């Protein structure tokens, strides 16, 4: 009997503009950076916030998502809060930043800084 394995879908979906922004970040990354990392530290009035930072080493339980412009790592402790989310980069006249559509979020604070699951 032959076992066929299917390709595991990415835990997080990146829009083309998010992939482009990762490429821009990696083009001006500090020396030693191997990618950017998304995590959900405890912060804000709802409990968790999104944080994107440069990373110099991959941790054993980090999820790795390769994009054309660089690698996005998702913190292993945050992945359960982010499964099925879409990460987008949005710019307008007044602000620019990553925006998340997270089906796991049950609520958010009024300012949009943090969310709860």
GROMACS .gro file of C-alpha atoms in nm:
model
  117
    1UNK     CA    1   0.000   0.000   0.000
    2UNK     CA    2   0.134   0.340  -0.097
    3UNK     CA    3   0.080   0.642   0.124
    4UNK     CA    4   0.032   0.974  -0.049
    5UNK     CA    5   0.093   1.289   0.147
    6UNK     CA    6  -0.062   1.614   0.045
    7UNK     CA    7   0.101   1.951   0.072
    8UNK     CA    8   0.012   2.111   0.403
    9UNK     CA    9  -0.155   2.449   0.354
   10UNK     CA   10   0.009   2.753   0.509
   11UNK     CA   11  -0.124   2.842   0.851
   12UNK     CA   12  -0.148   3.205   0.745
   13UNK     CA   13  -0.247   3.350   0.408
   14UNK     CA   14  -0.044   3.644   0.278
   15UNK     CA   15  -0.185   3.882   0.020
   16UNK     CA   16   0.041   3.997  -0.266
   17UNK     CA   17   0.080   4.337  -0.097
   18UNK     CA   18   0.194   4.167   0.227
   19UNK     CA   19   0.448   3.962   0.030
   20UNK     CA   20   0.569   4.281  -0.140
   21UNK     CA   21   0.611   4.452   0.197
   22UNK     CA   22   0.813   4.158   0.330
   23UNK     CA   23   1.039   4.197   0.025
   24UNK     CA   24   1.084   4.569   0.103
   25UNK     CA   25   1.161   4.491   0.468
   26UNK     CA   26   1.415   4.223   0.374
   27UNK     CA   27   1.583   4.455   0.122
   28UNK     CA   28   1.669   4.692   0.407
   29UNK     CA   29   1.705   4.432   0.683
   30UNK     CA   30   1.990   4.457   0.931
   31UNK     CA   31   2.285   4.226   0.880
   32UNK     CA   32   2.214   3.875   1.004
   33UNK     CA   33   1.836   3.893   0.959
   34UNK     CA   34   1.698   3.575   0.802
   35UNK     CA   35   1.338   3.696   0.779
   36UNK     CA   36   1.061   3.869   0.966
   37UNK     CA   37   0.860   3.711   1.246
   38UNK     CA   38   0.495   3.753   1.336
   39UNK     CA   39   0.404   3.703   1.700
   40UNK     CA   40   0.114   3.786   1.931
   41UNK     CA   41   0.258   3.926   2.255
   42UNK     CA   42   0.030   4.008   2.548
   43UNK     CA   43  -0.041   4.377   2.508
   44UNK     CA   44  -0.327   4.625   2.493
   45UNK     CA   45  -0.662   4.628   2.662
   46UNK     CA   46  -0.796   4.314   2.488
   47UNK     CA   47  -0.500   4.091   2.565
   48UNK     CA   48  -0.303   4.012   2.247
   49UNK     CA   49  -0.148   4.228   1.975
   50UNK     CA   50   0.021   4.160   1.642
   51UNK     CA   51   0.395   4.223   1.627
   52UNK     CA   52   0.626   4.194   1.326
   53UNK     CA   53   1.002   4.210   1.385
   54UNK     CA   54   1.324   4.102   1.217
   55UNK     CA   55   1.454   3.763   1.324
   56UNK     CA   56   1.811   3.631   1.316
   57UNK     CA   57   1.738   3.267   1.395
   58UNK     CA   58   1.448   3.027   1.355
   59UNK     CA   59   1.312   2.862   1.667
   60UNK     CA   60   1.223   2.490   1.649
   61UNK     CA   61   0.844   2.540   1.668
   62UNK     CA   62   0.817   2.847   1.445
   63UNK     CA   63   0.607   2.810   1.132
   64UNK     CA   64   0.804   2.905   0.819
   65UNK     CA   65   0.632   3.066   0.520
   66UNK     CA   66   0.855   3.132   0.221
   67UNK     CA   67   0.754   3.424  -0.001
   68UNK     CA   68   0.920   3.552  -0.319
   69UNK     CA   69   1.081   3.839  -0.128
   70UNK     CA   70   1.181   3.670   0.196
   71UNK     CA   71   1.075   3.442   0.476
   72UNK     CA   72   0.798   3.504   0.727
   73UNK     CA   73   0.825   3.313   1.051
   74UNK     CA   74   0.520   3.274   1.273
   75UNK     CA   75   0.594   3.233   1.643
   76UNK     CA   76   0.520   2.877   1.754
   77UNK     CA   77   0.335   3.002   2.063
   78UNK     CA   78   0.117   3.230   1.852
   79UNK     CA   79   0.024   2.996   1.569
   80UNK     CA   80  -0.297   2.868   1.732
   81UNK     CA   81  -0.428   3.225   1.753
   82UNK     CA   82  -0.351   3.287   1.385
   83UNK     CA   83  -0.452   2.974   1.191
   84UNK     CA   84  -0.667   3.069   0.894
   85UNK     CA   85  -0.584   3.440   0.919
   86UNK     CA   86  -0.507   3.665   0.624
   87UNK     CA   87  -0.220   3.912   0.652
   88UNK     CA   88  -0.240   4.219   0.429
   89UNK     CA   89  -0.036   4.538   0.388
   90UNK     CA   90  -0.249   4.851   0.358
   91UNK     CA   91  -0.140   5.209   0.289
   92UNK     CA   92  -0.357   5.518   0.268
   93UNK     CA   93  -0.306   5.894   0.310
   94UNK     CA   94  -0.282   5.872   0.689
   95UNK     CA   95  -0.145   5.531   0.787
   96UNK     CA   96   0.036   5.223   0.665
   97UNK     CA   97   0.064   4.883   0.827
   98UNK     CA   98  -0.013   4.515   0.829
   99UNK     CA   99  -0.383   4.440   0.870
  100UNK     CA  100  -0.509   4.101   0.984
  101UNK     CA  101  -0.837   3.929   0.913
  102UNK     CA  102  -0.835   3.676   1.196
  103UNK     CA  103  -1.127   3.431   1.221
  104UNK     CA  104  -1.007   3.330   1.569
  105UNK     CA  105  -1.045   3.678   1.718
  106UNK     CA  106  -1.357   3.703   1.931
  107UNK     CA  107  -1.321   4.072   2.003
  108UNK     CA  108  -1.095   4.374   1.974
  109UNK     CA  109  -1.034   4.692   2.165
  110UNK     CA  110  -1.183   5.017   2.041
  111UNK     CA  111  -0.855   5.152   1.906
  112UNK     CA  112  -0.774   4.831   1.715
  113UNK     CA  113  -0.443   4.784   1.898
  114UNK     CA  114  -0.526   4.443   2.045
  115UNK     CA  115  -0.760   4.146   2.017
  116UNK     CA  116  -0.890   3.855   2.224
  117UNK     CA  117  -0.952   3.491   2.131
   0.00000   0.00000   0.00000
